[in-house]
Amino acid sequence: MTSNNVQALNAGQVHARDTLLREICQNNELLSLGSTISSVVRLASDNEEALHDLVFLVLSDVALTQKILRLANTVFYRSAAGARVTTVSKAIFLLGFDTVKTSALAMLLVDGLANKAHAKSVRTELSQAVCASVLGRELARNSQYQGSEEAAIVALFKNLGRVLVASHNHALYHEVMERVSKEKYSVADAAQIVMGCTFESLALSVLQKWKIPDTIIRATTSSPKGILKPPQNRQEWMQQIATFSAEAGPITSKEKSTEYSALISTLQSRFGVALNLNQDKIHALFEAVAPEIRALADTAGLANDSIQSETVTAAKVPGLPSELLLTSDPMINQHPDARHPDGKPFNARDRLLTGIQDATQMMASGRCKVNELMLLVLETLYNSMGFRFAALCLKDHKTNQFRARVTLGEKQAERQAGFTFSLSSANDLFHMAIENDVDLMISDTSTESISELIPEWHRKLLPDACSFIVLSLVVDKVPIGLFYADRTQPTPQGIPFDETSLIKILKSQVLSMLQKR
């Protein structure tokens, strides 16, 4: 090849690389996806506020909420009691913060990238990313190093470059893979020839653009070729975990055969000393993760036979006319999300009952924290009654105020910042509820006798709140705070007696835990 041809080739590589990077890094959808992913990555499981942040992030995305709940209700994850999981708070309690966090990351990637053109190639790469993530988490659990969740995140991002190229420039992706299959190049060498950069270096640029922590970015780089030595530090350990997971991922789906055994032997030879793996341990690892990989792939919509929706059909009993069967409202059965004009679900009572059962199970487990229970109750109230905005407000002695600690719903962050009022007694609905330890249902804020008792801070913060509830939290005559939730429409029908009783039971469960502290 002449020097002119080499220069032309190099110029073509540089152009391809720069064009690809520009397309990816300036794509608004990817920038938004990267911002969300970065927020999730930075959530720390030992931070109390992170639980609320994760719940809010999931709830703010309807599709993600449905998928996390569907995952929690799969056979693999379903609780021993078999009770259906209906709240994100309960899903986190059952599955664990880290599992929901890494599963949410995987689902965000899938939702953000899987529906592009040439979806088959993209879905194949995303499936490998999901598989690697589960492998990484499981392998890291038994290590001397802590942080299985972070290792799973690194493994998930390991083939991000391949996913991005497949989704944004499939011609380049196809050319790379053609050279790998026909000309027997390594993936890295083929990518360098075609694009002027490796998939890995492209992923590093994007992860930096997304502001992913450096420890994770550095760990996505491949370990050296050949037999690996035991890691000298946690950074090298995560790098080895991610490299193993990426190389092992394609093998997990293969049928057991002579080829399969040879691939396992190769893995053991390369990673055995470094990660304390023999062939039996690798076989056991693959068997352990298989159900979780299937559950996550099905839920994310990556499996061919994924269940995308659920339908409820009426039960039939042979020999009996269906008219004789005692059934519930068919509207509720056929449309479980059907709502009244004010936003309240038709099946509010059933949702409240489920919330009470969830709270009871969490309390009985012996490992439930009061902040976890409060969040579950707030989410149950918010979802069951169809409120627009809901808040848990607690006493803050440092500022001499009651202030919102957890909120859900529209403009959550903005309204949480403004939801504060003085501890000092005042003649308004909020102080009256707390000081008299009563629960209030305000069905129409425009009523003159009610309007006079609404404080100025509430008028400014929530001027369109036409109805709301206040549930006081008082323990041994000591005010702790309150639950608040509102709608933008009046509710002249109020809350039926049976639903009121269930709401009070939910509140009493929180009070019970507060008394034990």
CSV table of C-alpha atoms in Angstrom, one decimal, residues 18-322:
chain,number,residue,atom,x,y,z
A,18,ASP,CA,-14.9,12.3,14.5
A,19,THR,CA,-18.3,12.1,12.7
A,20,LEU,CA,-19.4,9.2,14.9
A,21,LEU,CA,-18.3,10.9,18.2
A,22,ARG,CA,-20.1,14.1,17.1
A,23,GLU,CA,-23.3,12.4,16.3
A,24,ILE,CA,-23.3,10.5,19.6
A,25,CYS,CA,-22.1,13.2,21.9
A,26,GLN,CA,-24.4,15.9,20.4
A,27,ASN,CA,-27.5,13.7,20.3
A,28,ASN,CA,-30.1,15.3,22.6
A,29,GLU,CA,-31.8,12.0,23.4
A,30,LEU,CA,-28.5,10.4,24.4
A,31,LEU,CA,-27.5,13.5,26.5
A,32,SER,CA,-30.8,13.2,28.3
A,33,LEU,CA,-30.4,9.5,28.8
A,34,GLY,CA,-26.8,10.0,30.0
A,35,SER,CA,-28.0,12.6,32.5
A,36,THR,CA,-30.6,10.2,33.9
A,37,ILE,CA,-28.1,7.3,34.0
A,38,SER,CA,-25.5,9.4,35.8
A,39,SER,CA,-28.1,10.3,38.4
A,40,VAL,CA,-28.9,6.7,39.1
A,41,VAL,CA,-25.2,5.6,39.1
A,42,ARG,CA,-24.4,8.2,41.8
A,43,LEU,CA,-27.2,7.0,44.2
A,44,ALA,CA,-25.5,5.4,47.2
A,45,SER,CA,-27.3,2.6,49.1
A,46,ASP,CA,-26.0,3.9,52.4
A,47,ASN,CA,-27.6,7.3,51.9
A,48,GLU,CA,-31.1,7.5,53.4
A,49,GLU,CA,-32.2,10.1,50.8
A,50,ALA,CA,-31.1,7.8,48.0
A,51,LEU,CA,-34.0,5.5,48.7
A,52,HIS,CA,-36.4,8.3,48.1
A,53,ASP,CA,-34.5,9.5,45.1
A,54,LEU,CA,-34.6,6.0,43.5
A,55,VAL,CA,-38.3,5.6,44.2
A,56,PHE,CA,-39.0,9.0,42.7
A,57,LEU,CA,-36.8,8.4,39.7
A,58,VAL,CA,-38.6,5.1,38.9
A,59,LEU,CA,-42.1,6.6,39.6
A,60,SER,CA,-41.4,9.5,37.3
A,61,ASP,CA,-41.1,7.1,34.3
A,62,VAL,CA,-44.3,5.1,33.8
A,63,ALA,CA,-42.6,2.5,31.6
A,64,LEU,CA,-39.8,2.0,34.1
A,65,THR,CA,-42.2,1.7,37.0
A,66,GLN,CA,-44.1,-1.0,35.2
A,67,LYS,CA,-40.9,-2.9,34.4
A,68,ILE,CA,-39.5,-2.7,37.9
A,69,LEU,CA,-42.8,-4.0,39.3
A,70,ARG,CA,-43.0,-6.7,36.7
A,71,LEU,CA,-39.5,-7.8,37.6
A,72,ALA,CA,-40.4,-7.9,41.3
A,73,ASN,CA,-43.3,-10.1,40.4
A,74,THR,CA,-41.4,-12.7,38.3
A,75,VAL,CA,-41.1,-16.2,39.7
A,76,PHE,CA,-37.4,-15.6,40.3
A,77,TYR,CA,-38.0,-12.6,42.6
A,78,ARG,CA,-41.5,-13.2,44.0
A,79,SER,CA,-41.5,-13.2,47.8
A,80,ALA,CA,-42.1,-16.4,49.7
A,81,ALA,CA,-45.6,-15.2,50.7
A,82,GLY,CA,-46.4,-14.9,47.1
A,83,ALA,CA,-48.1,-11.5,47.6
A,84,ARG,CA,-48.1,-9.3,44.4
A,85,VAL,CA,-45.8,-6.3,44.6
A,86,THR,CA,-47.6,-3.1,43.7
A,87,THR,CA,-45.3,-0.4,44.9
A,88,VAL,CA,-41.7,0.6,44.0
A,89,SER,CA,-40.9,0.9,47.7
A,90,LYS,CA,-41.8,-2.7,48.3
A,91,ALA,CA,-39.9,-3.8,45.2
A,92,ILE,CA,-36.8,-2.2,46.6
A,93,PHE,CA,-37.3,-3.8,50.0
A,94,LEU,CA,-37.7,-7.2,48.5
A,95,LEU,CA,-35.1,-7.1,45.7
A,96,GLY,CA,-32.7,-4.8,47.4
A,97,PHE,CA,-31.6,-1.3,46.6
A,98,ASP,CA,-28.6,-2.4,44.5
A,99,THR,CA,-30.6,-4.9,42.4
A,100,VAL,CA,-33.3,-2.3,41.6
A,101,LYS,CA,-30.6,0.3,40.9
A,102,THR,CA,-28.7,-1.8,38.4
A,103,SER,CA,-31.9,-3.2,36.9
A,104,ALA,CA,-33.2,0.3,36.4
A,105,LEU,CA,-29.9,1.2,34.6
A,106,ALA,CA,-30.2,-1.7,32.3
A,107,MET,CA,-33.9,-0.9,31.5
A,108,LEU,CA,-33.0,2.8,30.9
A,109,LEU,CA,-30.4,1.7,28.4
A,110,VAL,CA,-32.8,-0.7,26.7
A,111,ASP,CA,-35.6,1.9,26.5
A,112,GLY,CA,-33.2,4.5,25.2
A,113,LEU,CA,-31.5,2.5,22.5
A,114,ALA,CA,-33.4,-0.7,21.6
A,115,ASN,CA,-36.0,0.8,19.4
A,116,LYS,CA,-33.5,2.3,16.9
A,117,ALA,CA,-33.1,1.2,13.3
A,118,HIS,CA,-31.4,-2.2,13.0
A,119,ALA,CA,-32.9,-3.1,16.3
A,120,LYS,CA,-31.8,-6.7,16.0
A,121,SER,CA,-28.1,-5.9,16.3
A,122,VAL,CA,-28.8,-3.4,19.0
A,123,ARG,CA,-30.9,-5.8,21.0
A,124,THR,CA,-28.2,-8.5,20.7
A,125,GLU,CA,-25.6,-6.1,22.2
A,126,LEU,CA,-28.0,-4.9,24.9
A,127,SER,CA,-28.7,-8.5,25.8
A,128,GLN,CA,-25.0,-9.1,26.3
A,129,ALA,CA,-24.8,-6.0,28.4
A,130,VAL,CA,-27.6,-7.1,30.7
A,131,CYS,CA,-26.1,-10.6,30.9
A,132,ALA,CA,-22.7,-9.2,31.8
A,133,SER,CA,-24.2,-7.0,34.5
A,134,VAL,CA,-25.9,-9.9,36.2
A,135,LEU,CA,-22.7,-12.0,36.0
A,136,GLY,CA,-20.7,-9.2,37.4
A,137,ARG,CA,-23.0,-8.7,40.4
A,138,GLU,CA,-23.1,-12.4,41.2
A,139,LEU,CA,-19.4,-13.0,40.8
A,140,ALA,CA,-18.6,-9.9,43.0
A,141,ARG,CA,-20.8,-11.0,45.8
A,142,ASN,CA,-18.4,-13.6,47.0
A,143,SER,CA,-15.3,-11.5,46.6
A,144,GLN,CA,-13.1,-10.1,49.4
A,145,TYR,CA,-13.8,-6.7,47.9
A,146,GLN,CA,-17.0,-4.9,48.6
A,147,GLY,CA,-19.2,-3.4,46.0
A,148,SER,CA,-21.1,-6.0,43.9
A,149,GLU,CA,-23.4,-3.3,42.7
A,150,GLU,CA,-20.6,-1.1,41.3
A,151,ALA,CA,-19.0,-4.1,39.6
A,152,ALA,CA,-22.4,-4.8,38.0
A,153,ILE,CA,-22.5,-1.3,36.7
A,154,VAL,CA,-19.1,-1.5,35.2
A,155,ALA,CA,-20.0,-4.8,33.5
A,156,LEU,CA,-23.2,-3.2,32.1
A,157,PHE,CA,-21.2,-0.4,30.5
A,158,LYS,CA,-18.5,-2.8,29.2
A,159,ASN,CA,-19.9,-3.0,25.6
A,160,LEU,CA,-21.6,0.4,25.5
A,161,GLY,CA,-19.5,1.4,22.5
A,162,ARG,CA,-20.8,-1.5,20.5
A,163,VAL,CA,-24.4,-0.7,21.5
A,164,LEU,CA,-24.0,3.0,20.5
A,165,VAL,CA,-22.4,2.2,17.1
A,166,ALA,CA,-25.0,-0.4,16.3
A,167,SER,CA,-27.8,2.1,17.2
A,168,HIS,CA,-26.4,5.2,15.5
A,169,ASN,CA,-24.3,4.0,12.6
A,170,HIS,CA,-25.2,0.5,11.7
A,171,ALA,CA,-23.1,0.5,8.5
A,172,LEU,CA,-19.9,1.0,10.5
A,173,TYR,CA,-21.0,-1.6,13.0
A,174,HIS,CA,-21.8,-4.1,10.3
A,175,GLU,CA,-18.4,-3.5,8.5
A,176,VAL,CA,-16.5,-4.1,11.8
A,177,MET,CA,-18.4,-7.4,12.4
A,178,GLU,CA,-17.9,-8.5,8.8
A,179,ARG,CA,-14.1,-8.0,9.2
A,180,VAL,CA,-14.2,-10.0,12.4
A,181,SER,CA,-16.1,-12.9,10.9
A,182,LYS,CA,-14.6,-13.0,7.4
A,183,GLU,CA,-11.1,-11.7,7.9
A,184,LYS,CA,-10.5,-13.1,11.4
A,185,TYR,CA,-9.5,-9.7,12.9
A,186,SER,CA,-10.1,-9.1,16.6
A,187,VAL,CA,-13.0,-6.8,17.4
A,188,ALA,CA,-10.6,-4.1,18.6
A,189,ASP,CA,-8.4,-4.3,15.4
A,190,ALA,CA,-11.4,-4.4,13.1
A,191,ALA,CA,-12.9,-1.3,14.8
A,192,GLN,CA,-9.6,0.5,14.6
A,193,ILE,CA,-9.4,-0.1,10.9
A,194,VAL,CA,-13.0,0.8,10.1
A,195,MET,CA,-13.7,3.6,12.6
A,196,GLY,CA,-10.2,4.9,13.6
A,197,CYS,CA,-10.9,4.0,17.2
A,198,THR,CA,-12.0,1.0,19.3
A,199,PHE,CA,-15.5,0.5,20.7
A,200,GLU,CA,-13.9,0.7,24.1
A,201,SER,CA,-12.3,4.2,23.5
A,202,LEU,CA,-15.6,5.4,22.1
A,203,ALA,CA,-17.5,4.2,25.2
A,204,LEU,CA,-14.9,6.0,27.4
A,205,SER,CA,-15.6,9.3,25.6
A,206,VAL,CA,-19.3,8.9,26.0
A,207,LEU,CA,-19.1,7.9,29.7
A,208,GLN,CA,-17.0,10.9,30.4
A,209,LYS,CA,-19.5,13.1,28.5
A,210,TRP,CA,-22.2,11.5,30.8
A,211,LYS,CA,-20.1,12.4,33.9
A,212,ILE,CA,-20.0,8.8,35.1
A,213,PRO,CA,-17.5,8.5,38.1
A,214,ASP,CA,-13.9,8.0,37.1
A,215,THR,CA,-13.6,4.7,39.1
A,216,ILE,CA,-16.3,3.2,36.9
A,217,ILE,CA,-14.9,4.6,33.6
A,218,ARG,CA,-11.4,3.3,34.3
A,219,ALA,CA,-12.8,-0.2,35.2
A,220,THR,CA,-14.5,-0.5,31.8
A,221,THR,CA,-11.1,-0.7,30.1
A,222,SER,CA,-10.1,-4.3,29.3
A,223,SER,CA,-7.7,-6.3,31.4
A,224,PRO,CA,-4.4,-7.3,29.7
A,225,LYS,CA,-4.5,-10.3,27.4
A,226,GLY,CA,-3.5,-13.8,28.6
A,227,ILE,CA,-3.6,-15.3,32.0
A,228,LEU,CA,-4.4,-12.7,34.7
A,229,LYS,CA,-2.8,-12.4,38.1
A,230,PRO,CA,-4.8,-11.8,41.3
A,231,PRO,CA,-5.9,-8.1,41.5
A,232,GLN,CA,-3.7,-5.7,43.5
A,233,ASN,CA,-6.5,-3.3,44.4
A,234,ARG,CA,-10.2,-2.8,44.1
A,235,GLN,CA,-9.9,-0.9,40.8
A,236,GLU,CA,-8.1,-3.8,39.1
A,237,TRP,CA,-10.6,-6.2,40.7
A,238,MET,CA,-13.6,-4.4,39.1
A,239,GLN,CA,-11.7,-4.3,35.8
A,240,GLN,CA,-11.2,-8.1,35.9
A,241,ILE,CA,-14.8,-8.7,36.9
A,242,ALA,CA,-16.1,-6.6,34.0
A,243,THR,CA,-13.7,-8.3,31.5
A,244,PHE,CA,-14.7,-11.7,32.7
A,245,SER,CA,-18.4,-10.9,32.5
A,246,ALA,CA,-18.1,-9.5,29.0
A,247,GLU,CA,-16.2,-12.6,27.7
A,248,ALA,CA,-18.4,-15.0,29.6
A,249,GLY,CA,-21.7,-13.4,28.6
A,250,PRO,CA,-22.0,-15.0,25.1
A,251,ILE,CA,-21.2,-18.4,26.5
A,252,THR,CA,-24.1,-18.5,29.0
A,253,SER,CA,-26.6,-18.9,26.2
A,254,LYS,CA,-24.8,-21.8,24.4
A,255,GLU,CA,-25.9,-25.4,24.6
A,256,LYS,CA,-23.6,-27.7,26.5
A,257,SER,CA,-21.3,-29.3,24.0
A,258,THR,CA,-17.7,-29.9,23.2
A,259,GLU,CA,-17.4,-26.3,22.1
A,260,TYR,CA,-19.1,-25.1,25.3
A,261,SER,CA,-16.6,-27.1,27.5
A,262,ALA,CA,-13.7,-25.7,25.5
A,263,LEU,CA,-14.9,-22.1,26.1
A,264,ILE,CA,-15.3,-22.8,29.8
A,265,SER,CA,-11.8,-24.2,29.9
A,266,THR,CA,-10.5,-21.0,28.2
A,267,LEU,CA,-12.3,-18.8,30.7
A,268,GLN,CA,-10.9,-20.8,33.6
A,269,SER,CA,-7.4,-20.7,32.2
A,270,ARG,CA,-7.5,-16.9,31.8
A,271,PHE,CA,-9.4,-15.8,34.9
A,272,GLY,CA,-9.0,-18.8,37.3
A,273,VAL,CA,-6.0,-17.6,39.3
A,274,ALA,CA,-7.2,-13.9,39.4
A,275,LEU,CA,-10.8,-14.6,40.4
A,276,ASN,CA,-10.4,-17.9,42.2
A,277,LEU,CA,-12.4,-19.8,39.6
A,278,ASN,CA,-12.3,-23.4,38.5
A,279,GLN,CA,-14.5,-25.0,35.9
A,280,ASP,CA,-17.0,-26.3,38.5
A,281,LYS,CA,-17.3,-22.7,39.9
A,282,ILE,CA,-17.9,-21.3,36.5
A,283,HIS,CA,-20.6,-23.9,35.7
A,284,ALA,CA,-22.2,-23.1,39.1
A,285,LEU,CA,-22.0,-19.4,38.4
A,286,PHE,CA,-23.8,-19.8,35.0
A,287,GLU,CA,-26.5,-21.9,36.6
A,288,ALA,CA,-27.1,-19.4,39.4
A,289,VAL,CA,-27.5,-16.4,37.1
A,290,ALA,CA,-29.5,-18.0,34.4
A,291,PRO,CA,-33.0,-17.4,36.0
A,292,GLU,CA,-32.1,-13.8,36.9
A,293,ILE,CA,-30.8,-13.1,33.4
A,294,ARG,CA,-34.0,-14.5,31.9
A,295,ALA,CA,-36.2,-12.5,34.3
A,296,LEU,CA,-34.4,-9.3,33.6
A,297,ALA,CA,-34.3,-9.8,29.8
A,298,ASP,CA,-38.0,-10.7,29.7
A,299,THR,CA,-38.9,-7.7,31.8
A,300,ALA,CA,-36.7,-5.3,29.7
A,301,GLY,CA,-38.3,-6.7,26.5
A,302,LEU,CA,-35.1,-8.2,25.1
A,303,ALA,CA,-36.3,-11.8,25.0
A,304,ASN,CA,-38.3,-13.1,22.0
A,305,ASP,CA,-41.1,-14.4,24.2
A,306,SER,CA,-41.2,-11.4,26.5
A,307,ILE,CA,-44.6,-10.7,28.0
A,308,GLN,CA,-45.4,-7.1,27.2
A,309,SER,CA,-48.8,-6.9,28.9
A,310,GLU,CA,-51.0,-8.7,31.3
A,311,THR,CA,-54.7,-9.3,30.9
A,312,VAL,CA,-57.3,-10.3,33.5
A,313,THR,CA,-60.0,-12.7,32.5
A,314,ALA,CA,-63.1,-13.6,34.4
A,315,ALA,CA,-63.0,-17.0,36.1
A,316,LYS,CA,-65.3,-19.7,34.8
A,317,VAL,CA,-66.7,-22.7,36.7
A,318,PRO,CA,-67.9,-25.7,34.6
A,319,GLY,CA,-71.6,-26.4,35.0
A,320,LEU,CA,-72.4,-23.0,36.5
A,321,PRO,CA,-73.9,-20.0,34.6
A,322,SER,CA,-71.4,-17.1,34.9
